[in-house]
Coordinates of C-alpha atoms in Angstrom, one line a residue:
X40 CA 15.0 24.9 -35.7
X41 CA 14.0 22.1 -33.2
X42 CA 15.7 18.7 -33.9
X43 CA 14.6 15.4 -31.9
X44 CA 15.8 12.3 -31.5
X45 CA 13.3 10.8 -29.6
X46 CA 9.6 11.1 -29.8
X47 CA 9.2 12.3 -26.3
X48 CA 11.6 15.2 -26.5
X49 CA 8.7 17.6 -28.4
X50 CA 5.6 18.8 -26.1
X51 CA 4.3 22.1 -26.7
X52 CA 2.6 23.3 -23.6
X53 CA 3.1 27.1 -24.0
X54 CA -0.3 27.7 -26.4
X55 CA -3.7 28.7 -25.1
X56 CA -6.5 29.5 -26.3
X57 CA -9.3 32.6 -25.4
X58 CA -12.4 31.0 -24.7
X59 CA -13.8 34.6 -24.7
X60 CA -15.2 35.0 -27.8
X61 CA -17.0 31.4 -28.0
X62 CA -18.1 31.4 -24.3
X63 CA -18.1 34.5 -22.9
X64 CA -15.7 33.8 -19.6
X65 CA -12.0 34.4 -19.2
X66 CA -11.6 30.9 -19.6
X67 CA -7.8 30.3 -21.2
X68 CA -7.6 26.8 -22.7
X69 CA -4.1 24.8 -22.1
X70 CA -3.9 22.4 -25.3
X71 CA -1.9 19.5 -23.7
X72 CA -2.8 18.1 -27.5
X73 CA 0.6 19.2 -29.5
X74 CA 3.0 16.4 -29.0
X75 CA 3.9 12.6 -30.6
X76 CA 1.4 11.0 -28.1
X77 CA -1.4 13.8 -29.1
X78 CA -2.4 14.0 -25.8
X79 CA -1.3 15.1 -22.1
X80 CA -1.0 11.0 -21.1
X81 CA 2.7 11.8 -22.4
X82 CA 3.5 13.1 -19.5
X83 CA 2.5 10.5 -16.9
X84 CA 3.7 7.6 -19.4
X85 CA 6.9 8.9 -19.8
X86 CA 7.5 9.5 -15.6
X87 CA 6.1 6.8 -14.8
X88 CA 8.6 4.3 -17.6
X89 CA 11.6 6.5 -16.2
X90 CA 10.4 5.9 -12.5
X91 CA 10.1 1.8 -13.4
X92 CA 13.4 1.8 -15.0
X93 CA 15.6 3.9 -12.3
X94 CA 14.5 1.3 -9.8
X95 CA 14.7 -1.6 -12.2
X96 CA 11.1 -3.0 -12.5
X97 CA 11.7 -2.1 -15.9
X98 CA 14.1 -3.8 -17.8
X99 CA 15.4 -5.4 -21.2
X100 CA 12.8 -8.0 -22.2
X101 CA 10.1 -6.6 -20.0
X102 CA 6.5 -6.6 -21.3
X103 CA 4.7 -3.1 -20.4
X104 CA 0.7 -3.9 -19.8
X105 CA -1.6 -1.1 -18.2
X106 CA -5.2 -0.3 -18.3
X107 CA -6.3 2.4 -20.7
X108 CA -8.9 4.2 -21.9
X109 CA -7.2 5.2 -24.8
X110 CA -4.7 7.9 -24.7
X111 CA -2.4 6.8 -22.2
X112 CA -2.2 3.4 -24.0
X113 CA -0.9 5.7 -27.0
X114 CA 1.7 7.1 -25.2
X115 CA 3.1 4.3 -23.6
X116 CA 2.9 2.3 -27.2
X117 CA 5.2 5.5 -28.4
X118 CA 7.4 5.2 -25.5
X119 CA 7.5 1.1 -25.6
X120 CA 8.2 1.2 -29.5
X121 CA 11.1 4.0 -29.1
X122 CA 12.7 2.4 -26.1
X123 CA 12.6 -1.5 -27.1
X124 CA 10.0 -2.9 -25.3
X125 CA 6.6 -4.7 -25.9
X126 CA 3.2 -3.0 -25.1
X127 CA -0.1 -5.1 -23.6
X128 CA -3.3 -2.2 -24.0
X129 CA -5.9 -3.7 -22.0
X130 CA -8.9 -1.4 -22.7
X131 CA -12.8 -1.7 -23.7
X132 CA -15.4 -1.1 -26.2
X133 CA -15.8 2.5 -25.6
X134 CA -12.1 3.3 -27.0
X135 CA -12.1 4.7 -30.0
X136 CA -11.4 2.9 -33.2
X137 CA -9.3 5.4 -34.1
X138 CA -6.7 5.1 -31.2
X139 CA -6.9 1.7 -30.9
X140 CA -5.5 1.2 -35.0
X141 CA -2.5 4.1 -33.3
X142 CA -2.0 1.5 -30.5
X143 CA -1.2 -1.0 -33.1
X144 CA 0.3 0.5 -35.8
X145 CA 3.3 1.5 -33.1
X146 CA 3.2 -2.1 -32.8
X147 CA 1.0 -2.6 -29.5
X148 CA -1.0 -5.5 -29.0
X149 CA -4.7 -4.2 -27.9
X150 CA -6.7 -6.5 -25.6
X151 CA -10.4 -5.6 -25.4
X152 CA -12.3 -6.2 -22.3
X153 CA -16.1 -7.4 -23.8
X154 CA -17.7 -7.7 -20.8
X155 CA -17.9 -4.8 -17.8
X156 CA -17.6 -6.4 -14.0
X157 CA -20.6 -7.0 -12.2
X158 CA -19.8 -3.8 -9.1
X159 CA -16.8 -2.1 -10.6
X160 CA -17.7 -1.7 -14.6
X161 CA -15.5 -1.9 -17.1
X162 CA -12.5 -0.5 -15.5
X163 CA -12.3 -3.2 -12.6
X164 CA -13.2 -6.0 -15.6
X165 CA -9.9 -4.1 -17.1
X166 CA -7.8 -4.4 -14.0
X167 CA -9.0 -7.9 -13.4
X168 CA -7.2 -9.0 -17.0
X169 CA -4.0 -7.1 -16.5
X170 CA -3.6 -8.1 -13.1
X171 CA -3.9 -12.3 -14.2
X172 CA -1.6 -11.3 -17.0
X173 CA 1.0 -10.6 -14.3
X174 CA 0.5 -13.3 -12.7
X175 CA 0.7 -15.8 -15.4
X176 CA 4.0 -14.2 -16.1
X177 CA 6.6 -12.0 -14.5
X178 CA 8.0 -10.6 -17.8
X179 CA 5.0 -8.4 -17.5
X180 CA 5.2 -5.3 -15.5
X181 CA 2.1 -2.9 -14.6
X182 CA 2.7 0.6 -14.4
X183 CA -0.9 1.2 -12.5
X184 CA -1.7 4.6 -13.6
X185 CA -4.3 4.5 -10.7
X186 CA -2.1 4.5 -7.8
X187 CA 1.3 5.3 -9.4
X188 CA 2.8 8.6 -7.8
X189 CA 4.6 9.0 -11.0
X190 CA 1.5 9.9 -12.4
X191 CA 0.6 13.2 -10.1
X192 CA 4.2 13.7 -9.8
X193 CA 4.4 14.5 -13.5
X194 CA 1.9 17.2 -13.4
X195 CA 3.4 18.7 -9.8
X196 CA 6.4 19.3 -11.5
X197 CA 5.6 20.2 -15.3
X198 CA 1.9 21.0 -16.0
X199 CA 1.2 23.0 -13.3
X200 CA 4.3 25.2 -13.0
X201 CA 3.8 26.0 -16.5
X202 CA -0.1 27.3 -15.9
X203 CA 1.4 29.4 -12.7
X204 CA 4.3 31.1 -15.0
X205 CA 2.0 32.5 -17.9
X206 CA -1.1 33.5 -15.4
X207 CA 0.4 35.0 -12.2
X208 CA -2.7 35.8 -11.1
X209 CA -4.5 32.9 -11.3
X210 CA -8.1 32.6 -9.9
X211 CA -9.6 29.3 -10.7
X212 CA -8.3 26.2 -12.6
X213 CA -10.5 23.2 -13.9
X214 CA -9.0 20.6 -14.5
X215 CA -10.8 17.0 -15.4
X216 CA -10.8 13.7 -13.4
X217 CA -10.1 10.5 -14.5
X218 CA -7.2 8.9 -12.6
X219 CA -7.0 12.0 -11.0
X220 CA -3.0 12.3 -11.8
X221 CA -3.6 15.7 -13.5
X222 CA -5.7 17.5 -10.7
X223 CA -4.0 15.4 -8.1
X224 CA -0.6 17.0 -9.4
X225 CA -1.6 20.7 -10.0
X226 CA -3.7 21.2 -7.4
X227 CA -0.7 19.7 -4.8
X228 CA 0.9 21.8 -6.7
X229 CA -1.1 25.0 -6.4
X230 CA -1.8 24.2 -2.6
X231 CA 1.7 24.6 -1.6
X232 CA 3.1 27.3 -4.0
X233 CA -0.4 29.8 -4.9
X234 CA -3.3 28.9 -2.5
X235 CA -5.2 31.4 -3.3
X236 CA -5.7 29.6 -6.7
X237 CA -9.3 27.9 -6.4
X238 CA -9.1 24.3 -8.0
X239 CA -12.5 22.9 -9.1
X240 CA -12.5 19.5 -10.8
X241 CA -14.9 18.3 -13.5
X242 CA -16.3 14.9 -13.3
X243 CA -18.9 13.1 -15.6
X244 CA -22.3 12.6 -14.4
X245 CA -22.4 8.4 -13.9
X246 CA -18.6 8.6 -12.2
X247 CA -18.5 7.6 -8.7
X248 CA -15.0 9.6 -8.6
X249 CA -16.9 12.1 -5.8
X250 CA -19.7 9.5 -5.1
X251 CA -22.8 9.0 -6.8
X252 CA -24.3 5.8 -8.4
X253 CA -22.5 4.6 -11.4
X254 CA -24.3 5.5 -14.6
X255 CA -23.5 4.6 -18.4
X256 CA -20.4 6.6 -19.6
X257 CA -19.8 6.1 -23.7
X258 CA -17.6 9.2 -24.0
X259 CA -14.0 8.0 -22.7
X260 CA -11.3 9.9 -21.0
X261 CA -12.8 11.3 -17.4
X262 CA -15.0 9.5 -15.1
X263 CA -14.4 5.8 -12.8
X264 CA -16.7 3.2 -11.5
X265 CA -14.1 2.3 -9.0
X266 CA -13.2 5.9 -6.8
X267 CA -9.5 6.4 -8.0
X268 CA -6.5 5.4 -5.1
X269 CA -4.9 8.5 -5.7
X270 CA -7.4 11.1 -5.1
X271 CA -7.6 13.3 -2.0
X272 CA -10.2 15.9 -2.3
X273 CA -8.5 17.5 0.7
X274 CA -7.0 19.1 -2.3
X275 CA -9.9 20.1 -4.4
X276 CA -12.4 22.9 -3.9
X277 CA -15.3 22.3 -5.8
X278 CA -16.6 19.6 -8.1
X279 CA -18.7 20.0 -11.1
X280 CA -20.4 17.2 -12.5
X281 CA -20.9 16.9 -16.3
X282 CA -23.8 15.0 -18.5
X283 CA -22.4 13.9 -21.5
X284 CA -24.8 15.5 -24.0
X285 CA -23.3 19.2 -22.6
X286 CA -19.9 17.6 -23.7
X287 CA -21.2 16.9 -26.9
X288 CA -22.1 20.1 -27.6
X289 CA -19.2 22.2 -26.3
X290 CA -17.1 19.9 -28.3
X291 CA -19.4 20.5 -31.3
X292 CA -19.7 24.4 -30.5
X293 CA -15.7 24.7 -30.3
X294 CA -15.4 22.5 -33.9
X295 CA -18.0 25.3 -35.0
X296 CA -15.1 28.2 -33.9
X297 CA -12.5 26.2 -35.7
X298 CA -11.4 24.2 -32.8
X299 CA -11.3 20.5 -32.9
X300 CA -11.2 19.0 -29.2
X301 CA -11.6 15.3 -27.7
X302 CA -14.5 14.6 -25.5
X303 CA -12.6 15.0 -21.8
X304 CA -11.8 19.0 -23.4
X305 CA -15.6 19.2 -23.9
X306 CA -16.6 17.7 -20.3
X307 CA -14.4 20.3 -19.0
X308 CA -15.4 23.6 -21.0
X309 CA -18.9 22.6 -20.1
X310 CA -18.2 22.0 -16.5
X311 CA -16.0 25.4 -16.5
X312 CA -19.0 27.5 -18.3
X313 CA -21.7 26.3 -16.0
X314 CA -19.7 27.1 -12.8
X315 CA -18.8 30.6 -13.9
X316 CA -21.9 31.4 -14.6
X317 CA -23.2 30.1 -11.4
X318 CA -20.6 31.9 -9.6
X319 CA -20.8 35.0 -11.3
X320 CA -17.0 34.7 -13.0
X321 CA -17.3 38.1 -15.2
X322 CA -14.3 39.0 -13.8
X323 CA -12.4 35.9 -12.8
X324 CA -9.3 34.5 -14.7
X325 CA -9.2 31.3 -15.2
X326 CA -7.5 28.1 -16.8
X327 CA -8.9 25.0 -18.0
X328 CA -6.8 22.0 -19.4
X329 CA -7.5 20.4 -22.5
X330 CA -6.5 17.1 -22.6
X331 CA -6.4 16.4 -26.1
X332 CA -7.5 17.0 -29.4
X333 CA -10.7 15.9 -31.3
X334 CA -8.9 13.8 -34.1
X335 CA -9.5 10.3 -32.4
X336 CA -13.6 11.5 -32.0
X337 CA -14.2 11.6 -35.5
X338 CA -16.4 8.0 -35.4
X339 CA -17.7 9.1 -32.0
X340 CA -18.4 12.5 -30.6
X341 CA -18.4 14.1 -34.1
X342 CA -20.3 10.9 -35.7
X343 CA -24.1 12.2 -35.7
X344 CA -25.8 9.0 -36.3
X345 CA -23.0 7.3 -33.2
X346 CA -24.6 10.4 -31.1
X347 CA -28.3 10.1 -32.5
X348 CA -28.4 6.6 -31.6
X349 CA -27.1 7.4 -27.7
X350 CA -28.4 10.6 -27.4
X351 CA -31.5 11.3 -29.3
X352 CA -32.1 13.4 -32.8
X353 CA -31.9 16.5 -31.3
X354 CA -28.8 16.3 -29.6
X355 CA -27.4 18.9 -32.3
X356 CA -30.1 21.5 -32.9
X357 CA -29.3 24.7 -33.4
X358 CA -31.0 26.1 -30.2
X359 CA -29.5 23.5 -27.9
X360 CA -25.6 23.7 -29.5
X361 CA -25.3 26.8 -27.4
X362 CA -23.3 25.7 -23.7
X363 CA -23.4 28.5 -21.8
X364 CA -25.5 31.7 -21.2
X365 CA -22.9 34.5 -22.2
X366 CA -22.2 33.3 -25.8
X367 CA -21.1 36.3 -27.9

């Protein structure tokens, strides 16, 4: 019988799920959903705070402020309200309303960003707040999720060893890209230890992560208008790039096998689906991570008149649901 004493002593990490039957590849889903936090975010915020308090950045009466999209200002508002300390979410008006009530009701003060920068979108409108915020005052101490090695550094040594214990044999990994601390992490990871393991990220179309033009992005989680500090696609493979109706209806078409996923999960099966069946995967075993789970969506990707109104009526019909050629 598990007893905690502290919200970030529970992460299950051990359960998958066969894709198989839904999608017709070997793809294995990692649910990084099952902990406190309800996403993998736990994992970075909790490095990172342990990083900023060994070296004393952190400390009583500090104020913790970052940039979030949503589930990493979750986790650190679970972290900040278990440890002591006071939480600043800057984020915008594509975070759900869902996670930012969370945010608040772990006693987080949420600061939305109305309007997006004029070059860098809303994430540089975002940094622009927090980064006046510690200027005004040094009580307040940035974690910068962007550029923090904590935040790879968490994956190098937890998410990705775990993938490389259950699947030996590893062919191909997909993994999504937002900060890029999750790919950055396992694919470092998978570079020095298994290189034979193909890593092949998963962007969404309007990113400029991998270049591009910047494009409208509703569904949060993966994507940037400013190319993330952190990144070195030295590391990376391939890149798949992801319009947001195909997330929308792989999230929809894994609710309709009993599986209840966020938006980044969606971007990611999608991205997964399309490039095995472009590379002729029949026989390829493969991973994909799912970030988190489809709770905090409920007003958005699984809201047909929010999608209707962003997407068009048919977003949902029957004969478009269907991501992916092999479906059983």
């Amino acid at each position: 019988m598990p007893v905690i004493s502290g919200p970030t002593d529970f992460n299950q990490e051990q359960l998958y799920v066969d894709l198989r039957a839904t999608f017709g590849h070997n793809i294995f889903l990692k649910c990084e959903g099952f902990n406190f936090a309800g996403s993998i975010k736990l994992k970075a915020a909790t490095e990172m705070v342990e990083a900023a308090e060994r070296d004393g950045t952190l400390k009583p009466g500090s104020v913790l402020v970052e940039s979030s999209s949503g589930n990493l200002g979750v986790a650190l508002s679970m972290i900040a309200a278990s440890r002591g300390y006071r939480f600043v979410c800057v984020t915008d008006p594509r975070c759900n309303l869902a996670t930012r009530r969370m945010m608040e009701a772990l006693g987080s003060r949420v600061h939305i960003v109305s309007e997006p920068d004029a070059t860098g979108g809303y994430l540089a409108a975002r940094i622009n707040y927090v980064r006046a915020l510690c200027a005004s005052d040094e009580k307040y101490v940035w974690l910068n999720q962007y550029s923090n090695p904590a935040n790879w550094r968490s994956h190098y040594r937890t998410t990705a060893p775990a993938i490389a214990r259950e699947f030996p044999h590893l062919d191909v990994l997909f993994v999504g890209a937002g900060t890029t601390g999750t790919l950055m992490g396992c694919a470092r990871y998978f570079r020095e230890w298994h290189p034979s393991v193909r890593i092949v990220a998963v962007d969404a179309v309007g990113s400029v992560t991998f270049g591009g033009p910047p494009g409208r992005r509703m569904i949060p989680g993966l994507g940037t208008n400013v190319r993330p500090p952190m990144l070195d696609e030295s590391y990376v493979d391939d890149v798949v790039r992801v319009e947001e109706p195909d997330t929308v209806r792989a999230c929809h078409r894994l609710a309709r096998s009993g599986f209840m996923f966020g938006g980044s999960t969606g971007t990611v099966v999608s991205g997964a689906t399309r490039w095995l069946d472009e590379h002729d995967g029949r026989d390829l075993t493969t991973v994909a991570i799912a970030p988190d789970l489809g709770e905090r969506y409920l007003d958005t990707v699984y809201q047909t008149n929010w999608l209707q109104d962003l997407y068009g009526d048919d977003i949902l019909d029957e004969d478009v649901v269907s991501v992916g050629s092999h479906a059983a």
